Amino acid sequence: MPVVRGKNIEQLYSAETIAARNIDLAKKISKGPTNDLLVIAVLKGSFIFAADLIRAMHAVGLAPEVEFITLSSYGTGTVSQGVRILKDIDSDVHGRDILLIDDILESGRTLRFAKELMYERGARSVSIAVLLDKKVKRQTDLEADYVGFECPDYFVVGYGMDVAYAFRELPFVGIVTGDAE
Ligand code: IMP
Ligand code: MG
């Protein structure tokens, strides 16, 4: 089991498994709406997945514009939880097909907010690609159009995802299982 910074990390999805899945996703994306396609990566957790997925999209002939949005959840109670924009995109989405890319779909609040925002701004279509889907955590009716893997209900790190700002650099997705001996 890999040891990173004194922690045991159990690998859940290897770099090779993820790379192969990204090619499948890109092929599926190429069969969906891609008119004047704008990819929007939801920062920070999606940055590695988005970087790999857009290159897989290039390999199947897609040439999207790429943008970034930083969103943050606030509030702790179920009712008061909301999402706000920390950094917005620069491009006009009007009349365009949008692909939102995020690392994990959990409650669905973040991506529901982003999807509604893009429709309010006049997007022609809004699709969602996520690396991981934690279905058991869903608290909205939002579903992703393209899912890398259905993920068990563990807190995962790596491939862009962090715990307390650590482990984003890992090339695989894993679970922190404890302190190394
Ligand atoms: P939600 O769908 O609005 O609940 O938000 C999901 C977001 O929470 C993801 O985009 C991640 O940034 C973060 N997140 C959820 N689960 C994990 C995890 O297991 N590891 C790291 N980040 C997570
Ligand atoms: Mg996120």
CSV table of C-alpha atoms and ligand atoms in Angstrom, one decimal:
chain,number,residue,atom,x,y,z
A,1,MET,CA,0.0,0.0,0.0
A,2,PRO,CA,1.5,3.4,-1.0
A,3,VAL,CA,2.6,5.6,1.9
A,4,VAL,CA,2.4,9.4,1.3
A,5,ARG,CA,3.5,11.9,3.9
A,6,GLY,CA,3.2,9.4,6.7
A,7,LYS,CA,-0.3,8.2,5.7
A,8,ASN,CA,-1.3,4.9,4.2
A,9,ILE,CA,-3.3,5.5,1.0
A,10,GLU,CA,-5.3,2.6,-0.4
A,11,GLN,CA,-5.7,2.9,-4.1
A,12,LEU,CA,-9.3,2.9,-5.4
A,13,TYR,CA,-8.8,3.8,-9.1
A,14,SER,CA,-5.4,3.6,-10.7
A,15,ALA,CA,-4.0,6.2,-13.1
A,16,GLU,CA,-4.3,3.6,-15.9
A,17,THR,CA,-7.9,2.8,-15.1
A,18,ILE,CA,-8.8,6.5,-15.0
A,19,ALA,CA,-7.0,7.2,-18.3
A,20,ALA,CA,-9.0,4.4,-20.0
A,21,ARG,CA,-12.3,5.6,-18.6
A,22,ASN,CA,-11.5,9.2,-19.8
A,23,ILE,CA,-11.4,7.9,-23.4
A,24,ASP,CA,-14.8,6.2,-23.0
A,25,LEU,CA,-16.2,9.4,-21.5
A,26,ALA,CA,-14.8,11.6,-24.4
A,27,LYS,CA,-16.3,9.2,-27.0
A,28,LYS,CA,-19.7,9.6,-25.2
A,29,ILE,CA,-19.3,13.3,-25.0
A,30,SER,CA,-18.6,13.5,-28.7
A,31,LYS,CA,-22.0,11.9,-29.4
A,32,GLY,CA,-23.9,14.5,-27.3
A,33,PRO,CA,-24.5,18.3,-27.8
A,34,THR,CA,-21.2,20.0,-28.9
A,35,ASN,CA,-22.3,23.1,-30.8
A,36,ASP,CA,-19.8,25.9,-30.0
A,37,LEU,CA,-18.8,23.8,-27.0
A,38,LEU,CA,-17.6,25.5,-23.9
A,39,VAL,CA,-16.1,23.3,-21.1
A,40,ILE,CA,-16.3,24.8,-17.6
A,41,ALA,CA,-14.1,23.1,-15.0
A,42,VAL,CA,-15.4,23.6,-11.5
A,43,LEU,CA,-12.4,24.4,-9.3
A,44,LYS,CA,-10.5,23.3,-7.5
A,45,GLY,CA,-11.0,19.6,-7.3
A,46,SER,CA,-11.7,19.0,-11.0
A,47,PHE,CA,-8.5,20.5,-12.4
A,48,ILE,CA,-6.6,17.3,-13.1
A,49,PHE,CA,-9.7,15.4,-14.4
A,50,ALA,CA,-10.6,18.3,-16.6
A,51,ALA,CA,-7.0,18.6,-18.0
A,52,ASP,CA,-7.1,14.9,-18.9
A,53,LEU,CA,-10.6,14.8,-20.1
A,54,ILE,CA,-10.2,17.7,-22.6
A,55,ARG,CA,-7.1,16.0,-24.0
A,56,ALA,CA,-9.2,12.8,-24.4
A,57,MET,CA,-11.8,15.0,-26.1
A,58,HIS,CA,-9.2,16.3,-28.5
A,59,ALA,CA,-8.3,12.7,-29.4
A,60,VAL,CA,-11.9,12.2,-30.6
A,61,GLY,CA,-12.0,15.4,-32.6
A,62,LEU,CA,-13.5,17.9,-30.2
A,63,ALA,CA,-12.1,21.4,-29.8
A,64,PRO,CA,-13.9,23.1,-26.9
A,65,GLU,CA,-13.2,26.5,-25.4
A,66,VAL,CA,-12.1,26.0,-21.8
A,67,GLU,CA,-13.2,28.1,-18.8
A,68,PHE,CA,-13.0,27.8,-15.0
A,69,ILE,CA,-15.4,28.7,-12.2
A,70,THR,CA,-14.7,28.5,-8.5
A,71,LEU,CA,-17.8,27.7,-6.4
A,72,SER,CA,-18.1,27.3,-2.7
A,73,SER,CA,-20.7,25.8,-0.5
A,74,TYR,CA,-21.7,27.6,2.7
A,75,GLY,CA,-23.9,26.9,5.7
A,76,THR,CA,-24.1,23.7,7.7
A,77,GLY,CA,-27.8,23.1,8.1
A,78,THR,CA,-29.7,21.2,5.4
A,79,VAL,CA,-32.1,24.1,4.7
A,80,SER,CA,-29.6,27.0,4.8
A,81,GLN,CA,-26.9,25.4,2.6
A,82,GLY,CA,-26.2,27.4,-0.5
A,83,VAL,CA,-23.6,27.9,-3.1
A,84,ARG,CA,-21.8,31.0,-4.1
A,85,ILE,CA,-19.4,32.1,-6.9
A,86,LEU,CA,-15.9,32.8,-5.7
A,87,LYS,CA,-14.5,33.3,-9.3
A,88,ASP,CA,-16.7,33.5,-12.3
A,89,ILE,CA,-16.0,32.6,-16.0
A,90,ASP,CA,-15.2,35.4,-18.5
A,91,SER,CA,-17.0,34.0,-21.6
A,92,ASP,CA,-20.5,34.5,-22.8
A,93,VAL,CA,-22.5,31.2,-22.7
A,94,HIS,CA,-25.5,32.4,-24.7
A,95,GLY,CA,-26.7,29.9,-27.3
A,96,ARG,CA,-23.8,27.5,-26.6
A,97,ASP,CA,-23.6,23.9,-25.5
A,98,ILE,CA,-21.9,23.8,-22.0
A,99,LEU,CA,-20.1,20.9,-20.4
A,100,LEU,CA,-19.6,21.3,-16.7
A,101,ILE,CA,-16.7,19.1,-15.3
A,102,ASP,CA,-16.4,18.3,-11.6
A,103,ASP,CA,-14.6,15.8,-9.5
A,104,ILE,CA,-17.4,14.4,-7.4
A,105,LEU,CA,-21.2,14.5,-7.5
A,106,GLU,CA,-22.4,14.2,-3.9
A,107,SER,CA,-25.5,16.2,-2.7
A,108,GLY,CA,-25.7,17.7,-6.1
A,109,ARG,CA,-26.1,21.2,-4.8
A,110,THR,CA,-22.9,22.6,-6.4
A,111,LEU,CA,-23.6,21.3,-9.8
A,112,ARG,CA,-27.3,22.1,-9.7
A,113,PHE,CA,-26.4,25.7,-8.9
A,114,ALA,CA,-23.9,25.8,-11.8
A,115,LYS,CA,-26.4,24.2,-14.2
A,116,GLU,CA,-29.2,26.6,-13.4
A,117,LEU,CA,-26.8,29.5,-13.6
A,118,MET,CA,-25.8,28.6,-17.1
A,119,TYR,CA,-29.4,28.2,-18.2
A,120,GLU,CA,-30.3,31.5,-16.7
A,121,ARG,CA,-27.5,33.0,-18.8
A,122,GLY,CA,-28.9,31.6,-21.9
A,123,ALA,CA,-27.0,28.4,-22.6
A,124,ARG,CA,-28.4,26.2,-25.3
A,125,SER,CA,-27.7,23.0,-23.3
A,126,VAL,CA,-25.8,22.2,-20.1
A,127,SER,CA,-24.3,18.7,-19.6
A,128,ILE,CA,-22.4,17.4,-16.6
A,129,ALA,CA,-19.3,15.2,-16.5
A,130,VAL,CA,-18.0,13.9,-13.1
A,131,LEU,CA,-15.2,11.6,-12.3
A,132,LEU,CA,-17.0,10.1,-9.4
A,133,ASP,CA,-20.7,9.7,-8.4
A,134,LYS,CA,-21.5,9.2,-4.7
A,135,LYS,CA,-25.2,8.4,-5.2
A,136,VAL,CA,-25.9,7.6,-1.6
A,137,LYS,CA,-25.1,11.3,-0.7
A,138,ARG,CA,-27.5,12.8,-3.1
A,139,GLN,CA,-29.9,15.5,-1.7
A,140,THR,CA,-31.2,16.9,-5.0
A,141,ASP,CA,-32.6,15.3,-8.2
A,142,LEU,CA,-29.5,16.2,-10.1
A,143,GLU,CA,-27.8,13.5,-12.2
A,144,ALA,CA,-24.7,13.7,-14.3
A,145,ASP,CA,-24.7,12.9,-18.0
A,146,TYR,CA,-21.3,11.4,-18.0
A,147,VAL,CA,-19.9,9.5,-14.9
A,148,GLY,CA,-16.4,8.0,-14.6
A,149,PHE,CA,-17.1,5.7,-11.7
A,150,GLU,CA,-19.9,5.1,-9.2
A,151,CYS,CA,-17.9,5.6,-6.0
A,152,PRO,CA,-18.5,4.0,-2.6
A,153,ASP,CA,-19.2,6.3,0.2
A,154,TYR,CA,-15.6,6.9,1.3
A,155,PHE,CA,-13.8,10.2,1.5
A,156,VAL,CA,-11.4,10.0,-1.4
A,157,VAL,CA,-8.2,11.9,-2.2
A,158,GLY,CA,-5.8,12.3,-5.2
A,159,TYR,CA,-6.2,13.1,-8.9
A,160,GLY,CA,-7.0,16.7,-7.9
A,161,MET,CA,-9.0,16.0,-4.7
A,162,ASP,CA,-7.8,17.0,-1.3
A,163,VAL,CA,-8.3,16.5,2.4
A,164,ALA,CA,-7.2,19.6,4.3
A,165,TYR,CA,-5.4,20.8,1.2
A,166,ALA,CA,-3.2,17.7,0.9
A,167,PHE,CA,-2.9,14.9,-1.7
A,168,ARG,CA,-4.2,16.7,-4.8
A,169,GLU,CA,-1.0,15.7,-6.6
A,170,LEU,CA,-1.5,11.9,-6.4
A,171,PRO,CA,-1.9,10.4,-9.9
A,172,PHE,CA,-4.5,7.9,-8.7
A,173,VAL,CA,-7.7,8.2,-6.5
A,174,GLY,CA,-7.4,6.6,-3.1
A,175,ILE,CA,-8.6,6.5,0.5
A,176,VAL,CA,-6.5,7.6,3.5
A,177,THR,CA,-6.7,4.5,5.7
A,178,GLY,CA,-4.5,5.7,8.6
A,179,ASP,CA,-1.0,6.5,9.8
A,180,ALA,CA,1.9,4.5,8.4
A,181,GLU,CA,4.0,2.5,10.9
B,1,IMP,P1,-22.0,18.5,-3.6
B,1,IMP,O1,-22.4,17.6,-4.8
B,1,IMP,O2,-22.5,19.9,-3.8
B,1,IMP,O3,-22.3,17.9,-2.3
B,1,IMP,O4,-20.4,18.7,-3.6
B,1,IMP,C1,-19.5,17.8,-4.0
B,1,IMP,C2,-18.1,18.5,-3.8
B,1,IMP,O5,-17.6,18.2,-2.5
B,1,IMP,C3,-17.0,17.9,-4.7
B,1,IMP,O6,-16.9,18.7,-5.9
B,1,IMP,C4,-15.8,18.0,-3.9
B,1,IMP,O7,-15.2,19.3,-4.0
B,1,IMP,C5,-16.3,17.8,-2.5
B,1,IMP,N1,-16.1,16.4,-2.0
B,1,IMP,C6,-17.1,15.6,-1.8
B,1,IMP,N2,-16.7,14.4,-1.4
B,1,IMP,C7,-15.4,14.4,-1.5
B,1,IMP,C8,-14.3,13.5,-1.2
B,1,IMP,O8,-14.6,12.3,-0.9
B,1,IMP,N3,-13.1,13.9,-1.3
B,1,IMP,C9,-12.7,15.2,-1.7
B,1,IMP,N4,-13.7,16.1,-1.9
B,1,IMP,C10,-15.0,15.8,-1.8
B,2,MG,MG,-15.6,20.6,-5.9
